[in-house]
Tab-separated table of C-alpha atoms in Angstrom:
chain	number	residue	atom	x	y	z
A	15	LEU	CA	98.613	-37.244	59.597
A	16	THR	CA	98.019	-35.035	56.698
A	17	LYS	CA	96.738	-31.241	58.357
A	18	VAL	CA	96.669	-28.859	61.046
A	19	ARG	CA	93.805	-26.225	61.024
A	20	LEU	CA	94.112	-23.656	62.848
A	21	ASN	CA	91.257	-21.309	62.827
A	22	SER	CA	90.876	-18.188	65.658
A	23	CYS	CA	87.780	-15.720	65.677
A	24	ALA	CA	88.741	-13.843	62.810
A	25	GLY	CA	90.516	-16.388	60.821
A	26	ILE	CA	94.397	-16.115	60.196
A	27	ARG	CA	94.189	-15.118	56.709
A	28	CYS	CA	91.646	-12.756	57.468
A	29	GLY	CA	94.478	-9.525	57.077
A	30	ALA	CA	95.067	-7.090	59.667
A	31	LYS	CA	92.266	-4.863	59.022
A	32	MET	CA	89.583	-7.616	59.574
A	33	LEU	CA	91.810	-8.559	62.414
A	34	LEU	CA	91.240	-5.597	63.597
A	35	ARG	CA	86.659	-5.564	62.508
A	36	ARG	CA	85.596	-8.502	64.236
A	37	ALA	CA	88.000	-8.415	67.337
A	38	ALA	CA	85.330	-6.417	69.401
A	39	ILE	CA	82.617	-9.575	68.541
A	40	ASN	CA	81.253	-10.651	71.939
A	41	LEU	CA	79.746	-13.758	72.337
A	42	SER	CA	79.745	-14.158	75.977
A	43	ALA	CA	77.255	-11.846	76.929
A	44	SER	CA	74.680	-12.980	79.583
A	45	ARG	CA	71.291	-11.875	80.386
A	46	PRO	CA	69.875	-12.806	83.491
A	47	VAL	CA	66.240	-14.786	83.868
A	48	GLU	CA	63.537	-14.434	85.987
A	49	LYS	CA	62.667	-16.849	88.649
A	50	LEU	CA	59.697	-19.606	88.576
A	51	GLY	CA	57.868	-17.626	91.010
A	52	GLN	CA	58.082	-14.124	88.936
A	53	GLY	CA	56.348	-14.927	85.609
A	54	LEU	CA	59.888	-16.894	82.952
A	55	ALA	CA	61.474	-14.788	80.834
A	56	PRO	CA	62.325	-17.167	77.782
A	57	VAL	CA	65.942	-18.210	77.149
A	58	ARG	CA	67.865	-18.471	74.451
A	59	SER	CA	68.939	-21.996	74.987
A	60	LEU	CA	68.149	-25.218	77.260
A	61	PRO	CA	69.406	-24.814	80.761
A	62	THR	CA	72.177	-23.500	82.017
A	63	HIS	CA	71.398	-24.931	85.433
A	64	HIS	CA	73.223	-28.507	84.144
A	65	HIS	CA	74.770	-30.116	86.390
A	66	ALA	CA	75.886	-33.820	84.007
A	67	ALA	CA	76.240	-37.443	86.021
A	68	LYS	CA	79.774	-38.414	86.925
A	69	HIS	CA	80.858	-42.044	86.969
A	70	SER	CA	81.376	-43.912	89.605
A	71	VAL	CA	84.718	-45.238	87.887
A	72	ALA	CA	86.000	-41.320	88.894
A	73	ALA	CA	85.429	-41.814	92.859
A	74	ALA	CA	86.420	-45.656	92.530
A	75	ALA	CA	89.196	-45.683	90.511
A	76	GLY	CA	91.055	-42.571	90.549
A	77	PRO	CA	93.568	-41.329	87.946
A	78	PRO	CA	95.890	-44.142	86.017
A	79	ASN	CA	98.738	-45.137	87.399
A	80	ALA	CA	101.375	-45.277	84.949
A	81	SER	CA	104.054	-45.968	86.488
A	82	SER	CA	102.798	-48.065	88.556
A	83	GLY	CA	101.785	-49.592	85.525
A	84	ARG	CA	99.465	-51.152	87.230
A	85	PRO	CA	95.229	-51.385	85.279
A	86	ALA	CA	92.329	-49.047	86.597
A	87	ALA	CA	89.943	-49.880	88.887
A	88	THR	CA	86.549	-51.402	86.464
A	89	PRO	CA	84.162	-48.780	86.723
A	90	ALA	CA	80.704	-50.149	88.854
A	91	ALA	CA	78.078	-49.627	87.254
A	92	PRO	CA	74.983	-47.952	89.719
A	93	GLU	CA	72.778	-49.822	91.261
A	94	VAL	CA	70.070	-48.962	89.404
A	95	TYR	CA	71.370	-49.826	86.203
A	96	THR	CA	71.999	-53.485	87.907
A	97	GLU	CA	69.310	-56.440	88.397
A	98	SER	CA	69.483	-54.694	92.023
A	99	PRO	CA	66.869	-57.481	94.650
A	100	ASP	CA	65.990	-54.208	96.199
A	101	PRO	CA	63.009	-53.667	95.988
A	102	GLU	CA	62.865	-49.752	95.487
A	103	ILE	CA	65.104	-49.612	92.477
A	104	VAL	CA	63.524	-53.105	91.177
A	105	ALA	CA	59.934	-50.455	91.613
A	106	PHE	CA	62.326	-47.773	90.186
A	107	GLN	CA	63.560	-49.009	86.811
A	108	GLN	CA	59.595	-50.422	86.243
A	109	HIS	CA	58.751	-46.893	86.757
A	110	GLN	CA	61.851	-45.502	84.507
A	111	LYS	CA	60.244	-47.976	81.552
A	112	SER	CA	57.478	-46.221	81.133
A	113	ALA	CA	57.896	-42.659	82.407
A	114	ALA	CA	56.407	-40.345	79.798
A	115	ARG	CA	58.885	-38.567	77.552
A	116	VAL	CA	59.075	-36.440	74.503
A	117	SER	CA	59.745	-38.781	71.250
A	118	PRO	CA	63.335	-39.132	69.784
A	119	ALA	CA	61.950	-36.531	66.553
A	120	GLU	CA	60.200	-34.566	68.770
A	121	ALA	CA	63.762	-33.828	71.387
A	122	ALA	CA	65.585	-33.611	68.346
A	123	ARG	CA	64.026	-31.014	67.090
A	124	THR	CA	63.923	-29.173	70.039
A	125	MET	CA	67.761	-29.141	70.955
A	126	THR	CA	68.551	-28.455	67.996
A	127	ALA	CA	66.335	-24.911	67.683
A	128	LEU	CA	68.407	-24.737	71.359
A	129	ALA	CA	71.101	-25.226	70.793
A	130	ARG	CA	73.396	-21.939	70.715
A	131	PHE	CA	76.552	-23.146	68.494
A	132	GLY	CA	77.463	-26.410	66.596
A	133	LEU	CA	79.815	-28.900	64.579
A	134	LEU	CA	79.459	-28.698	61.527
A	135	ALA	CA	81.573	-32.162	59.160
A	136	THR	CA	81.927	-30.519	55.755
A	137	ILE	CA	83.914	-32.433	52.724
A	138	SER	CA	86.983	-30.825	52.661
A	139	VAL	CA	87.153	-29.961	48.848
A	140	ARG	CA	91.139	-28.298	49.695
A	141	GLU	CA	92.789	-31.329	50.974
A	142	GLU	CA	93.469	-33.987	48.115
A	143	GLY	CA	90.604	-37.071	49.372
A	144	GLY	CA	88.069	-34.962	50.766
A	145	PHE	CA	89.173	-36.030	54.251
A	146	PRO	CA	85.942	-34.760	56.204
A	147	LEU	CA	86.528	-30.611	58.135
A	148	GLY	CA	85.111	-29.756	61.513
A	149	SER	CA	84.011	-26.350	62.436
A	150	VAL	CA	81.910	-25.435	65.322
A	151	VAL	CA	79.401	-22.815	63.723
A	152	GLU	CA	76.662	-20.670	64.753
A	153	TYR	CA	73.360	-21.176	63.082
A	154	THR	CA	69.843	-20.736	63.173
A	155	VAL	CA	66.874	-23.350	61.555
A	156	ASP	CA	63.742	-22.130	59.453
A	157	PRO	CA	60.024	-22.536	60.791
A	158	SER	CA	61.076	-26.267	59.627
A	159	GLY	CA	63.804	-26.989	61.385
A	160	ARG	CA	66.508	-26.618	58.478
A	161	PRO	CA	69.278	-24.744	59.948
A	162	VAL	CA	70.934	-22.452	58.391
A	163	PHE	CA	73.682	-20.903	58.947
A	164	ALA	CA	75.860	-16.694	57.688
A	165	VAL	CA	79.449	-17.808	57.310
A	166	SER	CA	82.449	-15.922	55.600
A	167	SER	CA	83.616	-16.573	52.433
A	168	LEU	CA	86.872	-17.105	53.703
A	169	SER	CA	86.200	-19.786	56.020
A	170	ALA	CA	86.994	-23.215	54.351
A	171	HIS	CA	83.808	-24.476	55.558
A	172	THR	CA	81.928	-22.215	52.936
A	173	THR	CA	83.840	-23.806	50.134
A	174	ASP	CA	83.326	-26.609	50.609
A	175	MET	CA	79.668	-26.117	51.118
A	176	ALA	CA	79.452	-24.089	48.134
A	177	GLU	CA	81.086	-26.678	45.746
A	178	ASP	CA	80.178	-30.105	47.248
A	179	GLY	CA	76.871	-29.572	49.693
A	180	ARG	CA	76.580	-33.185	51.817
A	181	ILE	CA	77.276	-31.536	55.033
A	182	SER	CA	76.288	-33.221	58.899
A	183	LEU	CA	75.602	-30.453	61.825
A	184	THR	CA	75.684	-31.611	65.291
A	185	VAL	CA	74.088	-30.805	68.114
A	186	MET	CA	74.555	-30.670	72.085
A	187	GLU	CA	72.545	-29.776	74.944
A	188	SER	CA	72.924	-26.990	77.361
A	189	GLY	CA	75.814	-27.929	79.873
A	190	PHE	CA	77.121	-31.104	77.612
A	191	LYS	CA	79.963	-33.009	80.159
A	192	GLY	CA	79.862	-36.259	77.901
A	193	VAL	CA	78.140	-39.370	76.467
A	194	GLN	CA	75.669	-39.776	79.010
A	195	ASP	CA	74.137	-36.213	77.573
A	196	GLY	CA	71.723	-35.859	74.887
A	197	ARG	CA	73.379	-34.742	71.445
A	198	PHE	CA	71.954	-35.206	67.393
A	199	THR	CA	73.539	-34.760	64.338
A	200	LEU	CA	71.259	-34.460	61.105
A	201	GLN	CA	72.600	-35.392	57.765
A	202	GLY	CA	71.746	-33.206	54.985
A	203	ARG	CA	72.623	-30.770	51.760
A	204	VAL	CA	73.021	-27.372	51.159
A	205	ARG	CA	72.144	-24.747	49.454
A	206	PRO	CA	73.104	-20.557	48.522
A	207	VAL	CA	69.690	-19.164	50.504
A	208	SER	CA	67.932	-16.725	48.064
A	209	ASP	CA	67.595	-13.417	47.917
A	210	ALA	CA	64.346	-13.295	48.831
A	211	GLU	CA	64.689	-15.954	51.135
A	212	ARG	CA	67.018	-13.827	52.701
A	213	PRO	CA	65.583	-11.376	54.799
A	214	ALA	CA	63.390	-13.181	56.760
A	215	LEU	CA	65.904	-15.755	57.385
A	216	ARG	CA	68.828	-13.090	58.703
A	217	ASP	CA	65.838	-11.696	60.712
A	218	ALA	CA	65.853	-14.654	62.620
A	219	PHE	CA	69.495	-15.191	62.818
A	220	ILE	CA	69.551	-11.233	64.385
A	221	LYS	CA	66.823	-12.464	66.855
A	222	LYS	CA	68.885	-15.639	68.177
A	223	TYR	CA	72.061	-13.379	68.167
A	224	PRO	CA	72.054	-9.800	68.150
A	225	ASP	CA	75.601	-9.421	69.039
A	226	ALA	CA	76.239	-10.815	64.789
A	227	PHE	CA	76.714	-7.293	63.478
A	228	TRP	CA	79.003	-9.320	60.840
A	229	VAL	CA	76.583	-11.382	59.128
A	230	ASP	CA	76.200	-7.876	56.939
A	231	PHE	CA	79.858	-7.854	56.809
A	232	ALA	CA	80.206	-8.358	52.192
A	233	ASP	CA	82.227	-11.502	52.033
A	234	PHE	CA	79.475	-13.312	54.176
A	235	ARG	CA	77.509	-15.774	52.120
A	236	TRP	CA	74.231	-17.471	53.907
A	237	PHE	CA	72.959	-20.685	53.522
A	238	ILE	CA	70.606	-23.609	54.328
A	239	MET	CA	70.416	-27.519	54.806
A	240	ASP	CA	67.668	-27.569	52.380
A	241	GLN	CA	67.095	-31.540	52.135
A	242	ILE	CA	67.667	-33.015	55.492
A	243	VAL	CA	68.539	-37.269	54.687
A	244	ALA	CA	69.048	-38.799	58.622
A	245	GLY	CA	69.520	-37.791	61.782
A	246	ARG	CA	71.145	-39.414	64.413
A	247	TYR	CA	69.511	-38.645	67.935
A	248	ASN	CA	70.941	-40.066	72.180
A	249	GLY	CA	69.520	-38.941	74.089
A	250	GLY	CA	72.067	-40.170	76.793
A	251	PHE	CA	73.109	-44.402	77.521
A	252	ALA	CA	69.982	-47.193	76.274
A	253	MET	CA	68.283	-43.556	74.105
A	254	ALA	CA	69.529	-43.918	70.694
A	255	LYS	CA	66.898	-43.474	67.702
A	256	ARG	CA	68.741	-43.170	63.433
A	257	LEU	CA	65.902	-40.788	62.446
A	258	SER	CA	64.539	-39.871	58.436
A	259	GLY	CA	64.077	-36.922	57.547
A	260	GLU	CA	60.275	-36.817	57.029
A	261	ASP	CA	60.859	-37.627	60.961
A	262	TYR	CA	62.671	-34.771	61.566
A	263	LEU	CA	60.488	-32.478	59.569
A	264	GLY	CA	57.117	-33.585	60.811
A	265	ALA	CA	58.322	-33.171	64.519
A	266	ALA	CA	57.735	-29.905	66.352
A	267	ALA	CA	59.753	-27.777	69.134
A	268	ASP	CA	58.636	-28.467	72.387
A	269	PRO	CA	56.467	-25.380	73.304
A	270	VAL	CA	57.822	-24.677	77.081
A	271	ALA	CA	61.883	-26.743	76.597
A	272	ALA	CA	62.731	-22.383	76.654
A	273	PHE	CA	62.580	-22.587	80.331
A	274	SER	CA	64.578	-25.134	81.790
A	275	GLY	CA	66.473	-22.726	82.057
A	276	PRO	CA	65.113	-20.206	84.956
A	277	VAL	CA	63.253	-23.134	86.580
A	278	CYS	CA	64.955	-25.651	87.231
A	279	GLY	CA	67.876	-22.136	88.148
A	280	HIS	CA	64.997	-22.116	90.687
A	281	MET	CA	63.776	-25.598	91.624
A	282	ASN	CA	68.160	-26.260	92.331
A	283	ASP	CA	68.827	-22.839	94.063
A	284	ASP	CA	65.790	-22.893	96.420
A	285	HIS	CA	63.619	-26.164	96.246
A	286	GLN	CA	65.696	-29.041	96.694
A	287	ALA	CA	64.458	-30.773	99.142
A	288	ASP	CA	60.392	-30.412	97.091
A	289	THR	CA	63.246	-31.892	94.297
A	290	ILE	CA	64.282	-35.534	96.729
A	291	ALA	CA	59.870	-34.998	98.121
A	292	MET	CA	58.558	-35.023	93.867
A	293	ILE	CA	61.222	-37.760	93.305
A	294	LYS	CA	60.299	-40.508	96.777
A	295	HIS	CA	56.174	-39.659	95.668
A	296	TYR	CA	56.112	-40.684	92.743
A	297	VAL	CA	59.067	-42.091	91.220
A	298	GLY	CA	59.273	-44.407	94.878
A	299	LEU	CA	62.806	-43.841	95.126
A	300	SER	CA	65.039	-42.311	98.528
A	301	VAL	CA	67.984	-39.793	97.163
A	302	ASP	CA	70.405	-38.622	98.500
A	303	SER	CA	70.390	-34.751	96.200
A	304	ALA	CA	68.783	-34.103	92.715
A	305	ARG	CA	68.644	-31.456	90.588
A	306	LEU	CA	67.044	-31.475	87.744
A	307	THR	CA	68.656	-30.325	84.585
A	308	ASP	CA	65.343	-29.604	82.298
A	309	LEU	CA	61.887	-30.307	81.639
A	310	ASP	CA	59.693	-30.010	78.738
A	311	ARG	CA	55.906	-30.187	78.091
A	312	LEU	CA	56.048	-34.177	79.639
A	313	GLY	CA	57.887	-33.847	82.578
A	314	MET	CA	61.749	-33.175	84.040
A	315	ASN	CA	64.839	-34.608	84.136
A	316	ALA	CA	67.125	-34.785	86.727
A	317	VAL	CA	70.647	-36.129	87.959
A	318	VAL	CA	70.238	-37.627	91.937
A	319	THR	CA	73.252	-39.538	94.028
A	320	ARG	CA	71.864	-42.149	96.231
A	321	LYS	CA	74.398	-44.504	98.301
A	322	GLY	CA	77.125	-42.430	96.510
A	323	GLN	CA	76.553	-43.147	92.441
A	324	SER	CA	75.245	-40.108	90.048
A	325	PHE	CA	72.542	-41.356	87.230
A	326	LYS	CA	69.733	-39.391	85.924
A	327	LEU	CA	65.970	-40.487	86.097
A	328	ARG	CA	62.651	-38.943	84.914
A	329	LEU	CA	59.932	-37.309	86.204
A	330	PRO	CA	57.031	-36.687	84.686
A	331	PHE	CA	53.945	-34.573	84.916
A	332	ALA	CA	50.755	-35.703	86.163
A	333	LYS	CA	49.392	-34.028	82.694
A	334	PRO	CA	51.655	-32.032	80.318
A	335	VAL	CA	52.057	-28.909	79.625
A	336	THR	CA	51.603	-26.100	77.170
A	337	ASP	CA	53.277	-22.841	78.462
A	338	ARG	CA	55.289	-21.390	81.739
A	339	LYS	CA	52.056	-20.819	83.558
A	340	GLY	CA	51.575	-24.552	82.871
A	341	ILE	CA	54.598	-25.403	84.804
A	342	LYS	CA	54.837	-23.214	87.361
A	343	ASP	CA	50.313	-24.963	88.575
A	344	ALA	CA	52.037	-29.074	87.566
A	345	ILE	CA	55.560	-28.188	89.400
A	346	VAL	CA	53.240	-26.739	92.701
A	347	GLU	CA	50.789	-29.502	92.933
A	348	MET	CA	53.246	-31.516	92.555
A	349	THR	CA	55.602	-30.214	95.489
A	350	LYS	CA	52.071	-30.103	97.631
A	351	ALA	CA	50.839	-33.632	97.038
A	352	ALA	CA	54.223	-34.402	97.916
A	353	ARG	CA	54.829	-32.633	101.356
A	354	GLY	CA	51.742	-34.695	101.900
A	355	ALA	CA	48.866	-30.674	101.831
A	356	PRO	CA	45.800	-31.184	99.570
A	357	ALA	CA	46.395	-30.194	96.033
A	358	ALA	CA	43.860	-27.490	94.445
A	359	PRO	CA	41.053	-29.175	92.678
A	360	GLN	CA	42.733	-28.790	88.416
A	361	GLN	CA	40.682	-26.332	85.814
A	362	GLN	CA	39.029	-27.419	82.995
A	363	GLN	CA	41.470	-26.310	80.259
């Protein structure tokens, strides 16, 4: 163990004056969002109503019994992940293989654009041997998706970035619980932001974090990941993909993912039975419960429970959507079809 670094919200070495100056910062403020039927208000992150699937080992094995010396029970994989003879499971597996999904690059761009914070890893110049240093930071992105950081000169990672620009930034989908949930790591080099670039990037940062008045403190410095080398996207089990810098920069953030929170929240609170019906109608799988976690232009993701086992599934839209009205129209049409009611004819766009 080389060293343990304690990093409080103000910084141990900031001094009493800096501590008092920053003590009033409140980063936990939240804003209400409108429900689906009331016009979806843009939100700042991916779904706030995310409930990740839990491994069946939690119920089967229980907590380890160290005193007995007995090994923990072997985790049981959900039936949908096995070679089941159940025709419904077989049909479900085939459906999920071809279900429409955004590309890993598009998912990575979206996650990076919408995440509220990330884990910044730098090469420590203060420790002999250049051990990596991890720091939780807020950031924004420029129009091309390159991360932008506003950091105090008192922070160790600021010194690291100034002396060795090699970094990585890891972000996670909202509500991240474990390895079944999405995450993305971007690797590259940072450089200081020029005076000409700073006003526009500052505006983008303040738009994302309206209370971040401290970015105007004299000791704060601005950096941008100007050179993107590679990315590693993992959308959950068996959904890993290495991306080149060109893959990442060539993709675009999803146009409707920011509405995941209000849409999924409304559906989960008021229309869970409709979600279950849509899954049965379109996916062909009978489930006991279902909660939508997030959505994109091609469809929705859900955590479902079937015979006591929880897992994720994909529920595609009938056609791509491009705005919040399109989301509502798609869900209404799918709900009507699942209920057996005639759907209104689609208007040509």
